[in-house]
Short mmCIF file of C-alpha atoms in Angstrom, two decimals:
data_model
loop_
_atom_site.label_atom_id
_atom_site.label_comp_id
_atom_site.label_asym_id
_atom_site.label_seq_id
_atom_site.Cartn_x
_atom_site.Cartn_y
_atom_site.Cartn_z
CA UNK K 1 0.00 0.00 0.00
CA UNK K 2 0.85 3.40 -0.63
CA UNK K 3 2.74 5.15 2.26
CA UNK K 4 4.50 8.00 3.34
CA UNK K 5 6.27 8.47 6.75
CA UNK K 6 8.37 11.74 8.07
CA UNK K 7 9.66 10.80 11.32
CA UNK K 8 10.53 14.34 12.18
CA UNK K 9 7.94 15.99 14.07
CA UNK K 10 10.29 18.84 14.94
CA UNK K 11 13.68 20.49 13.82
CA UNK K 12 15.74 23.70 15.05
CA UNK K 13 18.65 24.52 12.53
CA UNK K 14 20.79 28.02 13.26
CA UNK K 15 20.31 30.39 10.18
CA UNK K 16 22.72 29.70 7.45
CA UNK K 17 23.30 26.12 8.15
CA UNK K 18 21.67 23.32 6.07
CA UNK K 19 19.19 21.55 6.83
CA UNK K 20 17.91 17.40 5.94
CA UNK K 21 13.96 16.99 6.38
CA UNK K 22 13.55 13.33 5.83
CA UNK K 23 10.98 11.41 3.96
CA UNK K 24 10.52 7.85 2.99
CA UNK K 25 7.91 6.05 1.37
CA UNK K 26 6.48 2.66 0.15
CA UNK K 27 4.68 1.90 -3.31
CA UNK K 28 4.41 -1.57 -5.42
CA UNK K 29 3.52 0.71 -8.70
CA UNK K 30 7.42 1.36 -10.71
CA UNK K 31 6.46 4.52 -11.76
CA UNK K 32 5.65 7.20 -8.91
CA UNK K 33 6.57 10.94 -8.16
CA UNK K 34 8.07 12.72 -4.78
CA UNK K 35 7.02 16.46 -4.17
CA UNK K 36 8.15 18.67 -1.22
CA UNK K 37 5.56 21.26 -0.13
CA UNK K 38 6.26 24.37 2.02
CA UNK K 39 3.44 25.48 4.21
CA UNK K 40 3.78 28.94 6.47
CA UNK K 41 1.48 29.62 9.11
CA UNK K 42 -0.55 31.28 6.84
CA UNK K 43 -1.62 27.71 5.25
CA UNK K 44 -1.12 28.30 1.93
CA UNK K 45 0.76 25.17 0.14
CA UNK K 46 4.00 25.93 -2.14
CA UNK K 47 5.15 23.55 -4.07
CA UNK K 48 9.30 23.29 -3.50
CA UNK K 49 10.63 20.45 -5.87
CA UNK K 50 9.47 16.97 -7.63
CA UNK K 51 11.31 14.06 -8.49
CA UNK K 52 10.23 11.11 -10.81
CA UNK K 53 10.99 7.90 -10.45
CA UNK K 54 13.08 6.92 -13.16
CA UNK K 55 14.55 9.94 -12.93
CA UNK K 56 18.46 9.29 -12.87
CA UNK K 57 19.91 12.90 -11.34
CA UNK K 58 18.72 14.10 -8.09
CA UNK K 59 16.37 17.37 -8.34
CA UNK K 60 17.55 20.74 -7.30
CA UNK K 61 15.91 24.10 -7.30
CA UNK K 62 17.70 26.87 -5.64
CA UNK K 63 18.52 26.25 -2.29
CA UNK K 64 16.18 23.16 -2.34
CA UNK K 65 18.13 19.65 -3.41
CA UNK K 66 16.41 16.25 -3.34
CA UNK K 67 18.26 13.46 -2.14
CA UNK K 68 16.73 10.52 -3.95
CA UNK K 69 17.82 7.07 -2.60
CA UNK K 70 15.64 4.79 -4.80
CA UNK K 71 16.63 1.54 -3.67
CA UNK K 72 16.09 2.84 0.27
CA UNK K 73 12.60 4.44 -0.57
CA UNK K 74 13.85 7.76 0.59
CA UNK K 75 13.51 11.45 -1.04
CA UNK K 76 15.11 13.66 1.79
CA UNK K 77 14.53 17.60 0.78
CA UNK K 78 17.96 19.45 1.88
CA UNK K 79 17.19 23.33 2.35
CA UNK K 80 21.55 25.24 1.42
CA UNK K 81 22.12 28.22 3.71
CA UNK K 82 18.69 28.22 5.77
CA UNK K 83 17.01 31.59 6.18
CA UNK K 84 14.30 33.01 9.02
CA UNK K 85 11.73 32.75 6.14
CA UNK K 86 12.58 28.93 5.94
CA UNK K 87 10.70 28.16 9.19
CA UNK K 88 7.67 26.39 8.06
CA UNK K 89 6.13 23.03 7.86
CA UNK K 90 7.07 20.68 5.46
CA UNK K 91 5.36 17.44 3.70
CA UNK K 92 6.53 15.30 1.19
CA UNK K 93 4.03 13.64 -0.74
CA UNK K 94 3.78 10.62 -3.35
CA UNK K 95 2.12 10.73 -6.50
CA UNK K 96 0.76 6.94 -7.70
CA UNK K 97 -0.33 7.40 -11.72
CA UNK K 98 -4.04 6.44 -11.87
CA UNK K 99 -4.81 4.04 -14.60
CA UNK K 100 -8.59 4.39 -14.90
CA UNK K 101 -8.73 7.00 -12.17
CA UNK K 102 -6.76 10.16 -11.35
CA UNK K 103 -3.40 9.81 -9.70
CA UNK K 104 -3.96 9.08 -5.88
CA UNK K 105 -1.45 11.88 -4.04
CA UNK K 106 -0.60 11.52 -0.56
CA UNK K 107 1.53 13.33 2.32
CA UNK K 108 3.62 12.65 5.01
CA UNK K 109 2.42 13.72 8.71
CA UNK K 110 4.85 16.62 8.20
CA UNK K 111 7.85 18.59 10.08
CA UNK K 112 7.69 21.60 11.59
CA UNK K 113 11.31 23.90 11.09
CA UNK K 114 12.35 26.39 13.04
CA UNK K 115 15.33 28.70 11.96
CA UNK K 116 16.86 30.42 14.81
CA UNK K 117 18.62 33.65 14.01
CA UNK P 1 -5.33 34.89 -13.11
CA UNK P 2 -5.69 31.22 -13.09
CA UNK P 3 -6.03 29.72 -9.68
CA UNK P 4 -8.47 27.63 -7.45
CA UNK P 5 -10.55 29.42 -5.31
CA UNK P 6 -12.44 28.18 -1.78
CA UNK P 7 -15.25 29.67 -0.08
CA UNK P 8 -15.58 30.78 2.69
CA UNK P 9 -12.73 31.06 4.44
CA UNK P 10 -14.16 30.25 7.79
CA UNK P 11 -17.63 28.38 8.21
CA UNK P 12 -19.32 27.56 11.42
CA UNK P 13 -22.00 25.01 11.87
CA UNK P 14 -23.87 23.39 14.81
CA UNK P 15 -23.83 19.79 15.01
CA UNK P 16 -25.95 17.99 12.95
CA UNK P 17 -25.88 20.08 10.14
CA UNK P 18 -24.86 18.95 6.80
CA UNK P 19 -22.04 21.81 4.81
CA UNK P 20 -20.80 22.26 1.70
CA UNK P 21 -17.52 23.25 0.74
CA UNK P 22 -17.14 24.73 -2.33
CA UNK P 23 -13.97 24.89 -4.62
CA UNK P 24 -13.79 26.54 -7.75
CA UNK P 25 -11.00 26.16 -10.70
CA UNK P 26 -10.14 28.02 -13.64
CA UNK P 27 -6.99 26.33 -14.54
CA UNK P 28 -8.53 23.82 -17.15
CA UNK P 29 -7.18 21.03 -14.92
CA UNK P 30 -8.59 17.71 -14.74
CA UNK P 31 -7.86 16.39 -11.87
CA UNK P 32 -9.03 17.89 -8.52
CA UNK P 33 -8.85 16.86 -4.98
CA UNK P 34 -9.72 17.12 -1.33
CA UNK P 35 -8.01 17.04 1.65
CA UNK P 36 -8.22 17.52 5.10
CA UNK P 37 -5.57 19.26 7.76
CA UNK P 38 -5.60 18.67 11.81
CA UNK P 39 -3.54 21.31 13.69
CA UNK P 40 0.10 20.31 13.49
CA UNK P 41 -0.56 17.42 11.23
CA UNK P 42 -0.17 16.42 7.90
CA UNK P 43 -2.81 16.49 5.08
CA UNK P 44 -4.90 13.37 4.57
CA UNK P 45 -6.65 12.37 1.12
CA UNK P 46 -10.77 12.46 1.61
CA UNK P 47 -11.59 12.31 -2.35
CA UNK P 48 -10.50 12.78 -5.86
CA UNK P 49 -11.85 12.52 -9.04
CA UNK P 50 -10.12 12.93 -12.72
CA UNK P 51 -13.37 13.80 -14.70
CA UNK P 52 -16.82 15.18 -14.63
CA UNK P 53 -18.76 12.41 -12.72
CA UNK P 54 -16.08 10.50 -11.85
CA UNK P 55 -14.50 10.44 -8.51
CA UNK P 56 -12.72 8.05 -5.91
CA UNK P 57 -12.43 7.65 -1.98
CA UNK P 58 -9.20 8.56 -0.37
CA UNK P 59 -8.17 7.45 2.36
CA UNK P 60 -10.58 9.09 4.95
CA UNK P 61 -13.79 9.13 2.87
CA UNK P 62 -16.61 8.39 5.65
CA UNK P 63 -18.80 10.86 6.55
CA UNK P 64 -17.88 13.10 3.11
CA UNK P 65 -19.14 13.61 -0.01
CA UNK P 66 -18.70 15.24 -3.33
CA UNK P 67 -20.12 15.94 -6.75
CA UNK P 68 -18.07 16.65 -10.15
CA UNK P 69 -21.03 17.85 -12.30
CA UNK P 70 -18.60 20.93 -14.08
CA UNK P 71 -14.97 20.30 -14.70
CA UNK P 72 -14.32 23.25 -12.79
CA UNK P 73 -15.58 22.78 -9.76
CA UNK P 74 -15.72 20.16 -7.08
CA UNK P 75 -17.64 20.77 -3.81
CA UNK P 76 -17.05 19.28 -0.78
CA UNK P 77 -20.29 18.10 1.68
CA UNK P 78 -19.53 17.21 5.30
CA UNK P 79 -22.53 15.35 6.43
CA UNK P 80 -23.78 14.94 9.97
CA UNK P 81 -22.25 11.41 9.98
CA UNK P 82 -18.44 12.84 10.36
CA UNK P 83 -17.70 12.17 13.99
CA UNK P 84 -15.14 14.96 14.03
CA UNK P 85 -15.49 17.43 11.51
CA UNK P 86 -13.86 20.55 12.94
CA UNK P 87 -10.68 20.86 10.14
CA UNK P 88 -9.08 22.89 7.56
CA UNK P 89 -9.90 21.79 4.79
CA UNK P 90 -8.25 22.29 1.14
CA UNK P 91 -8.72 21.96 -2.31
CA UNK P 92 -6.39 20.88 -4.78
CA UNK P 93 -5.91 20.76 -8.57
CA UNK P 94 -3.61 19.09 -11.26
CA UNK P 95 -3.16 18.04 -14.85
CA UNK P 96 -2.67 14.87 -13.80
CA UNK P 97 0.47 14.51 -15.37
CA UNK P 98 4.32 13.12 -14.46
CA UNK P 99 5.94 15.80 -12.75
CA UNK P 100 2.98 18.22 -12.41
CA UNK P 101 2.49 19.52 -8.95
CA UNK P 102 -0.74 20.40 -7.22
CA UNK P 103 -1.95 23.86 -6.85
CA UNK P 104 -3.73 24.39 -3.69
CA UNK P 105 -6.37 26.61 -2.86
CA UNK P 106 -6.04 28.45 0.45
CA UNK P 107 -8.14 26.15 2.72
CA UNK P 108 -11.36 26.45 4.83
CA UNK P 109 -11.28 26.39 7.91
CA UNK P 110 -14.72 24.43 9.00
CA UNK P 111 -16.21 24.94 13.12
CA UNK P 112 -18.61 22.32 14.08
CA UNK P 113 -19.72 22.94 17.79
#
């Protein structure tokens, strides 16, 4: 079955220092996507960074960098040179193609980062 | 400007009482979604659906329902049957395609007391 864990209910990282939110996950379909979403305490959802499964390179976007580890089901995000606007939650979430339906998408329980100036 | 849109942005209901949710998208997407948020938790899947008059259960589909009569929209009802309704609840789009992400709506936040 479909699964995503975060076992990170909490981080504190000192501004400018990087930072590893982990994330693994369990599927029996080959082909499946990995996002990273940002959420402030506002609520709104931003999408950071996707990675495919056959994808060969990790994904990077700016500061953002996935560290995909296919064979240990794990798509860690890692966040270069952390800033105060950094602290947020964070959920990774797995994308399972739908073949008569819509892809099912589902997130991780989250982490909450703090940034401490 | 394309986007998905949710009203209201807080709704409060006395027990018993059936609600609807509504969520609204102009971004010619055909896959939309539900989902709903406990404080300091993550988000979990109630439905989805690809097409008009199509949809599927997620993961936590009791007590919900939903209707996909316009591509564009997809409303949410909480029935009376959800034990715990009190949640924030978004809305999600998609083309439904490798690599696309979802864009999110900016939540309700449903009261049930």
């Amino acid at each position: 079955a479909q699964k995503i864990t975060q076992t990170q209910p909490g981080m504190f990282v000192q501004e400018k220092e990087a930072v590893t939110l982990d994330c693994t996950y369990d599927t029996s379909d080959p082909s499946y996507g990995l996002f990273w979403y940002k959420q402030p305490s506002s609520g709104e959802m931003i999408f950071l960074i996707y990675q495919g499964s056959y994808d060969q390179q990790n994904a990077t976007e700016g500061r953002y960098s996935l560290n995909f580890q296919k064979a240990r089901k794990s798509a860690n995000l890692v966040i270069s040179a952390s800033q105060l606007g950094d602290s947020a939650m964070y959920f990774c979430a797995m994308r399972e193609p739908g073949y008569s339906s819509a892809s099912k998408i589902i997130f991780g329980s989250g982490t909450r980062l703090s940034i401490r100036p | 400007d394309g986007g998905i849109t949710q009203s209201p942005k807080y709704l409060f209901r006395k027990e018993g009482q059936n609600v609807t949710l509504s969520c609204e998208q102009n971004l010619n997407h055909d896959a939309m979604y539900w989902y709903r948020q406990d404080p300091g938790q993550g988000l979990r899947l109630i439905y989805y659906s690809q097409i008009v008059n199509d949809f599927q259960k997620g993961d936590i589909a009791e007590g919900y329902s939903v209707s996909r009569e316009k591509k564009e929209s997809f409303p949410l009802t909480v029935t009376s049957a959800q034990k715990n309704p009190t949640a924030f609840y978004l809305c999600a789009s998609s083309p439904d395609r490798e690599g696309s992400p979802l864009h999110f709506g900016n939540g309700t936040r449903l009261t049930v007391t």
